[in-house]
Amino acid sequence: MGEKQAVRDIMVREVIAIRKDASVEELSSLLIENGISGVPVVDSKGTLVGMATEGDLIIKDSDLHFPRYFKLLDSIIYLESLNKFKNNLKKYLGTKVEDVMTSDVKTIKEDKPISEAANLMIKYNINRLPVMDEQDNMVGIVTRADIVRSMIE
């Protein structure tokens, strides 16, 4: 993985994406039919607005439970994150992709070195990064597998 190689050299240019108003069932089918684990989510203009992954869908099959808490002097103290519960509840009840997607998307510019993409993936524990051009248009996607492949080519 040489520093001279840029993300544009290894990215997939034909990005499979889904619209934010698509159903969760459409998302599931798209992932299965293409043998992928996540896709960028776009609005009606094709602008990147999120990422949707298998992990986002798994919440719909999980056992959703209210966070444990205890009362102390008429106060409720939660032992688990209430915000995490609220986010999971939103995903659990969601029927559209925008309900289950992650909207805080990490991206990378196409001219950045591959090592920077690898570092972002490790730092944020993510498997894919949408690749953006200078005008912030999505022009590709790079995955961990793309990075590993570049190391042996």
Tab-separated table of C-alpha atoms in Angstrom:
chain	number	residue	atom	x	y	z
A	1	MET	CA	0.000	0.000	0.000
A	2	GLY	CA	2.236	2.749	-1.257
A	3	GLU	CA	1.748	6.369	-0.238
A	4	LYS	CA	1.734	7.240	-3.937
A	5	GLN	CA	-1.516	5.391	-4.551
A	6	ALA	CA	-4.626	7.499	-4.033
A	7	VAL	CA	-8.107	6.386	-3.042
A	8	ARG	CA	-9.292	7.037	-6.634
A	9	ASP	CA	-6.933	4.258	-7.787
A	10	ILE	CA	-8.701	1.540	-5.794
A	11	MET	CA	-12.264	2.794	-5.297
A	12	VAL	CA	-15.315	1.242	-6.932
A	13	ARG	CA	-16.762	3.842	-9.275
A	14	GLU	CA	-20.167	2.248	-9.846
A	15	VAL	CA	-21.697	2.814	-6.430
A	16	ILE	CA	-24.790	0.893	-5.428
A	17	ALA	CA	-26.869	3.353	-3.415
A	18	ILE	CA	-30.424	3.558	-2.115
A	19	ARG	CA	-32.833	6.459	-1.752
A	20	LYS	CA	-33.686	7.555	1.763
A	21	ASP	CA	-37.415	7.097	1.131
A	22	ALA	CA	-37.007	3.448	0.085
A	23	SER	CA	-38.454	0.787	2.379
A	24	VAL	CA	-36.389	-1.263	4.798
A	25	GLU	CA	-37.457	-4.337	2.794
A	26	GLU	CA	-36.018	-2.791	-0.390
A	27	LEU	CA	-32.768	-2.158	1.475
A	28	SER	CA	-32.616	-5.765	2.671
A	29	SER	CA	-33.192	-7.055	-0.857
A	30	LEU	CA	-30.564	-4.713	-2.312
A	31	LEU	CA	-27.931	-5.895	0.158
A	32	ILE	CA	-28.720	-9.577	-0.379
A	33	GLU	CA	-28.968	-9.404	-4.177
A	34	ASN	CA	-25.615	-7.628	-4.470
A	35	GLY	CA	-23.784	-9.563	-1.753
A	36	ILE	CA	-22.834	-6.398	0.113
A	37	SER	CA	-23.202	-5.349	3.728
A	38	GLY	CA	-23.907	-1.638	3.369
A	39	VAL	CA	-24.776	1.147	0.960
A	40	PRO	CA	-24.731	4.927	0.807
A	41	VAL	CA	-28.127	6.586	1.203
A	42	VAL	CA	-29.012	9.477	-1.112
A	43	ASP	CA	-31.826	12.003	-1.353
A	44	SER	CA	-33.910	12.696	-4.470
A	45	LYS	CA	-31.078	14.821	-5.925
A	46	GLY	CA	-28.481	12.072	-5.422
A	47	THR	CA	-26.793	13.864	-2.520
A	48	LEU	CA	-25.230	11.628	0.136
A	49	VAL	CA	-27.318	11.792	3.337
A	50	GLY	CA	-26.358	8.605	5.197
A	51	MET	CA	-25.153	5.018	5.240
A	52	ALA	CA	-27.307	1.944	5.782
A	53	THR	CA	-25.763	-1.369	6.793
A	54	GLU	CA	-26.736	-4.856	7.882
A	55	GLY	CA	-26.030	-3.692	11.422
A	56	ASP	CA	-28.731	-1.052	11.120
A	57	LEU	CA	-31.201	-3.736	10.023
A	58	ILE	CA	-30.286	-6.232	12.730
A	59	ILE	CA	-31.780	-3.913	15.352
A	60	LYS	CA	-35.198	-4.717	13.870
A	61	ASP	CA	-34.680	-8.359	14.902
A	62	SER	CA	-33.135	-7.626	18.273
A	63	ASP	CA	-34.731	-7.735	21.680
A	64	LEU	CA	-35.288	-4.091	22.440
A	65	HIS	CA	-35.298	-3.436	26.164
A	66	PHE	CA	-35.700	-0.294	28.200
A	67	PRO	CA	-32.424	0.720	29.893
A	68	ARG	CA	-31.990	-0.494	33.456
A	69	TYR	CA	-32.289	2.183	36.093
A	70	PHE	CA	-32.687	2.733	39.795
A	71	LYS	CA	-34.296	5.433	41.873
A	72	LEU	CA	-32.300	7.449	44.360
A	73	LEU	CA	-33.870	10.313	46.280
A	74	ASP	CA	-36.737	10.677	43.816
A	75	SER	CA	-34.292	10.754	40.873
A	76	ILE	CA	-33.968	8.167	38.147
A	77	ILE	CA	-30.431	7.075	37.361
A	78	TYR	CA	-30.035	5.073	34.177
A	79	LEU	CA	-27.430	2.329	34.132
A	80	GLU	CA	-27.384	2.333	30.344
A	81	SER	CA	-27.524	5.109	27.776
A	82	LEU	CA	-31.025	6.479	27.309
A	83	ASN	CA	-29.967	8.139	24.034
A	84	LYS	CA	-28.756	4.796	22.697
A	85	PHE	CA	-32.133	3.287	23.595
A	86	LYS	CA	-33.967	6.125	21.821
A	87	ASN	CA	-31.864	5.674	18.679
A	88	ASN	CA	-32.381	1.903	18.729
A	89	LEU	CA	-36.129	2.368	19.252
A	90	LYS	CA	-36.273	4.694	16.234
A	91	LYS	CA	-34.492	2.068	14.125
A	92	TYR	CA	-36.646	-0.743	15.546
A	93	LEU	CA	-39.847	1.052	14.558
A	94	GLY	CA	-38.492	2.413	11.273
A	95	THR	CA	-40.031	1.460	7.971
A	96	LYS	CA	-38.010	3.706	5.655
A	97	VAL	CA	-34.271	3.677	5.055
A	98	GLU	CA	-33.972	7.182	6.532
A	99	ASP	CA	-35.362	5.770	9.811
A	100	VAL	CA	-32.612	3.173	10.181
A	101	MET	CA	-29.621	4.775	8.437
A	102	THR	CA	-26.642	6.368	10.119
A	103	SER	CA	-26.573	10.035	9.180
A	104	ASP	CA	-23.105	10.831	10.534
A	105	VAL	CA	-21.205	9.615	7.479
A	106	LYS	CA	-17.436	9.590	7.277
A	107	THR	CA	-16.180	10.311	3.755
A	108	ILE	CA	-12.833	10.723	2.045
A	109	LYS	CA	-11.650	12.798	-0.913
A	110	GLU	CA	-10.575	10.858	-3.996
A	111	ASP	CA	-7.061	12.330	-4.010
A	112	LYS	CA	-6.204	11.245	-0.447
A	113	PRO	CA	-3.691	8.423	0.123
A	114	ILE	CA	-5.021	4.933	0.749
A	115	SER	CA	-3.398	4.952	4.195
A	116	GLU	CA	-5.692	7.809	5.228
A	117	ALA	CA	-8.749	5.757	4.245
A	118	ALA	CA	-7.421	2.802	6.238
A	119	ASN	CA	-6.817	5.004	9.276
A	120	LEU	CA	-10.373	6.418	9.129
A	121	MET	CA	-11.845	2.928	8.914
A	122	ILE	CA	-9.860	1.782	11.917
A	123	LYS	CA	-10.522	4.909	13.969
A	124	TYR	CA	-14.299	4.850	13.426
A	125	ASN	CA	-14.684	1.055	13.125
A	126	ILE	CA	-16.352	1.271	9.721
A	127	ASN	CA	-16.065	-0.951	6.657
A	128	ARG	CA	-16.671	1.499	3.817
A	129	LEU	CA	-16.136	5.146	2.940
A	130	PRO	CA	-17.966	7.101	0.258
A	131	VAL	CA	-15.410	8.853	-1.942
A	132	MET	CA	-16.066	12.501	-2.746
A	133	ASP	CA	-14.689	14.807	-5.442
A	134	GLU	CA	-13.693	18.428	-4.903
A	135	GLN	CA	-17.333	19.578	-5.257
A	136	ASP	CA	-18.464	17.034	-2.596
A	137	ASN	CA	-20.199	14.801	-5.140
A	138	MET	CA	-19.997	11.078	-4.448
A	139	VAL	CA	-17.805	9.544	-7.138
A	140	GLY	CA	-17.077	6.125	-5.632
A	141	ILE	CA	-16.796	3.986	-2.562
A	142	VAL	CA	-13.825	2.291	-0.955
A	143	THR	CA	-14.085	-0.716	1.346
A	144	ARG	CA	-11.703	-2.575	3.616
A	145	ALA	CA	-11.576	-5.309	0.985
A	146	ASP	CA	-10.434	-2.757	-1.625
A	147	ILE	CA	-7.597	-1.693	0.659
A	148	VAL	CA	-6.507	-5.284	1.336
A	149	ARG	CA	-6.667	-6.034	-2.407
A	150	SER	CA	-4.414	-3.015	-3.115
A	151	MET	CA	-1.796	-4.427	-0.760
A	152	ILE	CA	-1.327	-7.574	-2.832
A	153	GLU	CA	-1.632	-6.137	-6.337
